[in-house]
CSV table of C-alpha atoms in Angstrom, one decimal:
chain,number,residue,atom,x,y,z
A,1,MET,CA,0.0,0.0,0.0
A,2,ILE,CA,1.0,3.7,-0.3
A,3,THR,CA,3.2,4.9,2.6
A,4,SER,CA,2.2,7.9,4.7
A,5,ALA,CA,5.2,9.9,3.5
A,6,PHE,CA,4.1,9.3,-0.1
A,7,CYS,CA,0.6,10.5,0.7
A,8,ALA,CA,2.0,13.6,2.4
A,9,SER,CA,4.0,14.4,-0.7
A,10,ILE,CA,0.9,14.1,-2.8
A,11,LEU,CA,-1.0,16.5,-0.5
A,12,PHE,CA,1.9,19.0,-0.6
A,13,PHE,CA,2.0,18.9,-4.3
A,14,ALA,CA,-1.7,19.3,-4.7
A,15,THR,CA,-1.7,22.2,-2.3
A,16,ALA,CA,1.3,24.0,-3.8
A,17,CYS,CA,0.5,23.4,-7.5
A,18,GLY,CA,-3.1,22.3,-7.9
A,19,ALA,CA,-4.5,25.8,-8.5
A,20,GLN,CA,-1.4,27.2,-10.1
A,21,GLY,CA,-1.7,29.5,-13.1
A,22,ILE,CA,0.3,31.8,-15.2
A,23,GLU,CA,0.7,35.2,-13.5
A,24,GLN,CA,2.6,37.0,-16.2
A,25,ASP,CA,1.7,38.4,-19.6
A,26,GLY,CA,3.4,37.3,-22.7
A,27,ALA,CA,6.5,39.1,-23.8
A,28,GLY,CA,8.2,40.0,-27.0
A,29,GLY,CA,11.5,41.5,-28.1
A,30,GLN,CA,14.2,41.1,-25.5
A,31,GLU,CA,12.2,39.2,-22.9
A,32,VAL,CA,11.4,35.4,-23.2
A,33,LEU,CA,8.9,33.6,-21.0
A,34,LEU,CA,9.3,29.8,-20.8
A,35,VAL,CA,7.2,27.2,-19.0
A,36,GLN,CA,8.3,23.8,-17.6
A,37,GLN,CA,7.3,20.9,-15.4
A,38,PRO,CA,9.6,19.5,-12.7
A,39,TRP,CA,11.3,17.2,-15.2
A,40,GLU,CA,15.1,17.3,-14.7
A,41,ASP,CA,16.1,17.3,-18.4
A,42,LEU,CA,13.6,20.1,-19.2
A,43,VAL,CA,14.8,22.1,-16.1
A,44,VAL,CA,18.4,21.9,-17.3
A,45,GLU,CA,17.5,22.7,-20.9
A,46,ASN,CA,15.6,25.8,-19.8
A,47,GLU,CA,18.6,26.8,-17.6
A,48,ILE,CA,21.0,26.4,-20.5
A,49,VAL,CA,18.6,28.6,-22.6
A,50,ARG,CA,18.5,31.2,-19.8
A,51,GLN,CA,22.3,31.4,-19.3
A,52,VAL,CA,23.0,31.5,-23.1
A,53,LEU,CA,20.4,34.1,-23.9
A,54,GLU,CA,21.1,36.3,-20.9
A,55,GLU,CA,24.8,36.4,-21.9
A,56,ASN,CA,23.6,37.8,-25.2
A,57,GLY,CA,21.4,40.5,-23.7
A,58,TYR,CA,18.0,38.9,-23.4
A,59,GLU,CA,15.9,38.5,-20.3
A,60,VAL,CA,14.5,35.0,-19.6
A,61,THR,CA,11.9,34.0,-17.1
A,62,VAL,CA,10.9,30.4,-16.4
A,63,GLN,CA,7.6,29.4,-14.7
A,64,GLU,CA,6.7,25.9,-13.5
A,65,VAL,CA,3.1,24.9,-14.3
A,66,SER,CA,1.2,21.8,-15.2
A,67,VAL,CA,1.1,20.6,-18.8
A,68,PRO,CA,-2.5,21.7,-19.4
A,69,ILE,CA,-1.9,25.1,-17.9
A,70,GLY,CA,1.2,25.5,-19.9
A,71,ALA,CA,-0.6,24.6,-23.1
A,72,GLN,CA,-3.3,27.1,-22.4
A,73,ALA,CA,-0.8,29.8,-21.6
A,74,LEU,CA,1.0,29.2,-24.9
A,75,ALA,CA,-2.3,29.2,-26.8
A,76,ASP,CA,-3.5,32.6,-25.3
A,77,GLY,CA,0.0,34.1,-25.7
A,78,SER,CA,0.7,34.5,-22.0
A,79,VAL,CA,4.1,32.8,-22.5
A,80,ASP,CA,6.5,32.3,-25.3
A,81,ALA,CA,7.9,28.8,-25.5
A,82,TYR,CA,7.9,25.2,-24.2
A,83,LEU,CA,10.8,22.8,-24.7
A,84,GLY,CA,9.1,19.8,-23.2
A,85,ASN,CA,6.4,18.7,-25.7
A,86,TRP,CA,6.7,14.9,-25.6
A,87,TRP,CA,5.0,13.7,-28.8
A,88,PRO,CA,2.7,12.0,-29.4
A,89,SER,CA,1.9,11.4,-25.7
A,90,GLN,CA,0.9,15.0,-25.1
A,91,GLU,CA,-1.3,15.1,-28.3
A,92,PRO,CA,-4.6,15.2,-26.4
A,93,VAL,CA,-3.5,18.4,-24.6
A,94,PHE,CA,-2.0,20.2,-27.6
A,95,SER,CA,-3.7,19.0,-30.7
A,96,ASP,CA,-6.6,21.5,-30.8
A,97,HIS,CA,-4.3,24.4,-30.1
A,98,LEU,CA,-1.9,23.1,-32.9
A,99,ASP,CA,-4.8,22.6,-35.3
A,100,SER,CA,-6.1,26.1,-34.7
A,101,GLY,CA,-2.6,27.7,-35.1
A,102,ASP,CA,-2.6,29.2,-31.6
A,103,ILE,CA,0.5,27.1,-30.9
A,104,GLU,CA,3.3,26.3,-33.4
A,105,VAL,CA,5.9,23.6,-33.6
A,106,LEU,CA,9.4,25.3,-33.8
A,107,GLY,CA,11.5,22.2,-34.0
A,108,THR,CA,12.5,18.8,-32.6
A,109,LEU,CA,14.7,18.9,-29.5
A,110,MET,CA,15.2,15.1,-29.0
A,111,THR,CA,14.4,11.8,-30.7
A,112,GLY,CA,14.5,8.2,-29.4
A,113,THR,CA,12.4,8.8,-26.2
A,114,THR,CA,10.3,6.2,-24.4
A,115,TYR,CA,7.2,6.9,-22.2
A,116,ALA,CA,5.0,4.1,-21.1
A,117,PRO,CA,3.8,2.1,-18.1
A,118,ALA,CA,6.7,0.0,-16.6
A,119,VAL,CA,7.5,-2.6,-14.0
A,120,PRO,CA,10.9,-3.5,-12.5
A,121,ALA,CA,12.5,-6.5,-14.3
A,122,TYR,CA,12.1,-8.6,-11.2
A,123,VAL,CA,8.3,-8.3,-11.5
A,124,ALA,CA,8.4,-9.3,-15.2
A,125,GLU,CA,10.7,-12.3,-14.4
A,126,GLU,CA,8.9,-13.6,-11.3
A,127,HIS,CA,5.3,-13.0,-12.3
A,128,GLY,CA,5.4,-12.9,-16.1
A,129,VAL,CA,4.1,-9.3,-16.3
A,130,ARG,CA,5.4,-7.9,-19.6
A,131,SER,CA,2.3,-6.5,-21.1
A,132,LEU,CA,-0.7,-4.3,-20.1
A,133,ALA,CA,-2.7,-7.4,-20.8
A,134,ASP,CA,-0.9,-9.2,-17.9
A,135,LEU,CA,-1.9,-6.7,-15.3
A,136,ASP,CA,-5.4,-7.6,-14.4
A,137,GLY,CA,-4.6,-11.2,-13.9
A,138,ASN,CA,-2.1,-10.0,-11.2
A,139,ARG,CA,-4.4,-7.4,-9.7
A,140,ASP,CA,-3.8,-8.6,-6.1
A,141,LEU,CA,0.0,-8.4,-6.7
A,142,PHE,CA,-0.2,-4.7,-7.3
A,143,GLY,CA,-3.2,-3.9,-5.1
A,144,GLY,CA,-5.0,-2.7,-8.2
A,145,GLU,CA,-2.9,0.5,-8.3
A,146,PHE,CA,-1.0,2.3,-10.9
A,147,ILE,CA,1.5,4.9,-9.5
A,148,GLY,CA,1.3,8.1,-11.5
A,149,ILE,CA,2.8,11.6,-11.6
A,150,GLU,CA,1.3,15.1,-11.7
A,151,ALA,CA,-2.4,15.4,-12.1
A,152,GLY,CA,-3.4,16.4,-15.6
A,153,THR,CA,-0.3,15.0,-17.2
A,154,PRO,CA,-1.1,13.1,-20.4
A,155,GLY,CA,0.4,9.9,-19.1
A,156,ASN,CA,-2.0,9.9,-16.2
A,157,GLU,CA,-4.9,10.7,-18.5
A,158,TYR,CA,-4.1,7.7,-20.7
A,159,ILE,CA,-4.2,5.5,-17.7
A,160,LEU,CA,-7.5,7.0,-16.5
A,161,ASP,CA,-8.9,6.5,-20.0
A,162,ALA,CA,-7.9,2.9,-20.0
A,163,ILE,CA,-9.5,2.5,-16.6
A,164,GLY,CA,-12.7,4.3,-17.7
A,165,ASP,CA,-12.9,2.1,-20.9
A,166,ASP,CA,-12.1,-1.1,-18.9
A,167,ALA,CA,-9.2,-1.7,-21.4
A,168,TYR,CA,-7.4,-4.9,-20.5
A,169,GLY,CA,-9.9,-5.4,-17.7
A,170,LEU,CA,-8.5,-2.5,-15.8
A,171,GLY,CA,-11.9,-0.9,-15.0
A,172,ASP,CA,-11.6,-1.6,-11.2
A,173,TRP,CA,-8.0,-0.3,-10.9
A,174,GLU,CA,-7.0,3.0,-9.4
A,175,LEU,CA,-4.5,5.6,-10.5
A,176,VAL,CA,-2.6,7.2,-7.6
A,177,GLN,CA,-1.8,10.7,-8.8
A,178,SER,CA,1.2,12.4,-7.2
A,179,SER,CA,4.3,14.1,-8.5
A,180,SER,CA,7.3,12.8,-10.4
A,181,ALA,CA,9.5,12.9,-7.3
A,182,ALA,CA,6.9,11.2,-5.1
A,183,MET,CA,6.3,8.5,-7.6
A,184,LEU,CA,10.0,7.8,-7.9
A,185,GLY,CA,10.4,7.8,-4.2
A,186,GLU,CA,7.6,5.2,-3.9
A,187,VAL,CA,9.1,3.1,-6.7
A,188,GLU,CA,12.5,3.2,-5.0
A,189,ARG,CA,11.1,2.1,-1.7
A,190,ARG,CA,9.3,-0.9,-3.3
A,191,ALA,CA,12.3,-1.8,-5.5
A,192,ASP,CA,14.6,-1.8,-2.4
A,193,GLU,CA,12.2,-4.4,-0.9
A,194,GLN,CA,11.6,-6.2,-4.2
A,195,GLU,CA,7.9,-5.4,-4.0
A,196,PRO,CA,5.7,-5.3,-7.1
A,197,VAL,CA,4.9,-1.9,-8.6
A,198,VAL,CA,3.6,-0.6,-11.9
A,199,PHE,CA,4.2,3.0,-12.7
A,200,LEU,CA,4.8,5.6,-15.4
A,201,GLY,CA,8.3,5.3,-16.8
A,202,TRP,CA,10.3,7.3,-19.4
A,203,GLU,CA,13.7,7.6,-21.0
A,204,PRO,CA,15.8,9.7,-20.8
A,205,HIS,CA,15.9,9.4,-17.0
A,206,TRP,CA,18.1,8.1,-14.2
A,207,MET,CA,15.4,5.5,-13.4
A,208,ASN,CA,16.7,3.4,-16.4
A,209,VAL,CA,20.1,3.3,-14.8
A,210,GLN,CA,19.0,2.8,-11.2
A,211,TRP,CA,16.6,0.0,-12.0
A,212,ASP,CA,16.3,-2.7,-14.7
A,213,LEU,CA,12.9,-1.8,-16.2
A,214,VAL,CA,10.4,-3.5,-18.5
A,215,TYR,CA,8.2,-1.2,-20.5
A,216,LEU,CA,4.9,-3.0,-20.9
A,217,GLU,CA,3.7,-4.1,-24.3
A,218,ASP,CA,0.4,-2.7,-25.5
A,219,PRO,CA,-1.3,-5.1,-28.0
A,220,GLU,CA,-4.5,-3.2,-28.0
A,221,GLU,CA,-2.7,0.1,-28.8
A,222,VAL,CA,-4.4,2.2,-26.1
A,223,TRP,CA,-1.1,3.9,-25.2
A,224,PRO,CA,0.5,6.3,-27.8
A,225,GLY,CA,4.0,6.2,-26.4
A,226,ALA,CA,6.5,9.0,-27.2
A,227,GLY,CA,9.1,9.2,-29.9
A,228,GLU,CA,10.4,12.7,-29.7
A,229,ILE,CA,10.4,15.9,-27.7
A,230,ARG,CA,9.5,19.1,-29.5
A,231,VAL,CA,9.9,22.8,-29.0
A,232,LEU,CA,6.5,24.7,-29.1
A,233,THR,CA,5.9,28.4,-29.2
A,234,ARG,CA,2.9,30.8,-29.1
A,235,ALA,CA,1.6,31.9,-32.5
A,236,GLY,CA,3.7,34.7,-34.0
A,237,PHE,CA,6.7,34.1,-31.7
A,238,GLU,CA,9.1,33.3,-34.6
A,239,SER,CA,8.2,36.4,-36.6
A,240,ASN,CA,8.3,38.6,-33.5
A,241,ASN,CA,11.5,37.0,-32.0
A,242,PRO,CA,13.4,35.6,-35.0
A,243,ASP,CA,16.8,35.3,-33.3
A,244,VAL,CA,15.6,33.6,-30.2
A,245,ALA,CA,13.4,31.4,-32.3
A,246,ARG,CA,16.3,30.4,-34.5
A,247,PHE,CA,18.4,29.5,-31.4
A,248,LEU,CA,15.6,27.4,-29.9
A,249,SER,CA,14.9,25.7,-33.3
A,250,GLN,CA,18.6,24.7,-33.6
A,251,MET,CA,18.9,23.1,-30.2
A,252,GLU,CA,19.4,19.3,-30.3
A,253,VAL,CA,19.9,17.1,-27.3
A,254,ASP,CA,20.5,13.3,-27.3
A,255,THR,CA,19.1,10.9,-24.7
A,256,ALA,CA,22.5,10.1,-23.2
A,257,THR,CA,23.2,13.8,-22.5
A,258,ALA,CA,19.8,14.3,-21.0
A,259,SER,CA,20.2,11.2,-18.8
A,260,ALA,CA,23.5,12.5,-17.5
A,261,TRP,CA,21.9,15.9,-16.5
A,262,ILE,CA,19.1,14.0,-14.8
A,263,ASN,CA,21.5,11.9,-12.8
A,264,ARG,CA,23.5,14.9,-11.6
A,265,LEU,CA,20.4,16.7,-10.4
A,266,SER,CA,18.5,13.8,-8.9
A,267,LYS,CA,21.2,11.5,-7.7
A,268,ASP,CA,24.2,13.7,-7.1
A,269,GLY,CA,22.2,16.7,-5.9
A,270,ASP,CA,24.1,19.2,-8.0
A,271,PRO,CA,22.4,22.7,-8.5
A,272,VAL,CA,20.8,23.1,-11.9
A,273,GLU,CA,22.8,26.4,-12.4
A,274,THR,CA,26.1,24.4,-12.0
A,275,VAL,CA,25.0,21.5,-14.3
A,276,ALA,CA,24.0,24.0,-17.1
A,277,GLN,CA,27.1,26.2,-16.7
A,278,GLU,CA,29.6,23.3,-16.7
A,279,TRP,CA,27.9,21.6,-19.7
A,280,ILE,CA,28.0,24.9,-21.7
A,281,ALA,CA,31.7,25.4,-20.8
A,282,GLN,CA,32.5,21.8,-21.9
A,283,ASN,CA,30.4,22.0,-25.1
A,284,THR,CA,30.9,25.4,-26.5
A,285,ASP,CA,31.2,24.1,-30.1
A,286,GLU,CA,27.7,22.6,-29.8
A,287,VAL,CA,26.2,25.7,-28.3
A,288,GLU,CA,27.9,27.9,-30.9
A,289,ALA,CA,26.2,25.7,-33.6
A,290,TRP,CA,22.8,26.4,-31.9
A,291,LEU,CA,23.7,30.1,-32.1
A,292,ASP,CA,24.6,30.0,-35.8
A,293,GLY,CA,23.0,33.0,-37.5
A,294,VAL,CA,21.6,34.3,-34.2
A,295,GLU,CA,22.0,38.0,-33.1
A,296,THR,CA,22.2,39.4,-29.6
A,297,ALA,CA,19.5,41.7,-28.3
A,298,ASP,CA,21.4,44.7,-29.6
A,299,GLY,CA,22.1,43.2,-33.1
A,300,GLN,CA,25.5,41.7,-32.8
A,301,PRO,CA,26.5,38.1,-33.6
A,302,ALA,CA,25.6,36.0,-30.6
A,303,GLU,CA,28.3,34.0,-28.9
A,304,VAL,CA,29.0,31.9,-25.8
A,305,SER,CA,31.9,32.6,-23.5
A,306,GLY,CA,32.3,29.0,-22.2
A,307,ALA,CA,33.4,30.5,-18.8
């Protein structure tokens, strides 16, 4: 069952973030407003953007909100850009805004991602759970519970849809919505005790290094998965902010790099400012490629010091 500490973390997250909204108005010109969720790779990417752009005369503000609130903020022009559009898993949240043109796809930041329900390998090996179709026959093993992340996140919504549709016989299961950190803490506790657990997993992330995971097969195709992470902007951002848009569109990150960032933040406890600063200093050629053709806020060729 869920521990009291885990429940407390759920309550704290709901209190702190449940009614969260965007408090700022959209910006143009030299100011850039970004949104994020508490996902370590996205947090580092936004910090890299902040450090590089501020070195070149721009002002960058980052605000943490849920995925649905971030989507609405982009659609109504309250914020400028989002570097965490996992696709196609976030399609239900963003598709209408993309179809209407209120949100635009600026580029692809990362390919080769994974996002799906997962179990530790010891569960798959001992109990034969390798597919979503194997879950209901082992309901007692899991207590009929999925462990999820932030409420409103597309991954949670897919699980809720599967429960609502009784897909794979999961109609009497429960999704425990929490936060990414709370979910991982609960998985870690159970993994240490070799206890069964099914939860939302993704790559890049340190969880794939910490634990041997099995991402569950989906023969009925109720789960869209995720193959890439895209950069989204509000409508008109590229025409209003061509240099910043060019920089963001030229950013590319591989899964190994992102996993290394995540490991430093989550397992080593390094500050995000340090992780970003050191990575920039060690990868100036790559950052300079992202800045190719980009101008500073006052019209000079953009550059990175690497200091």
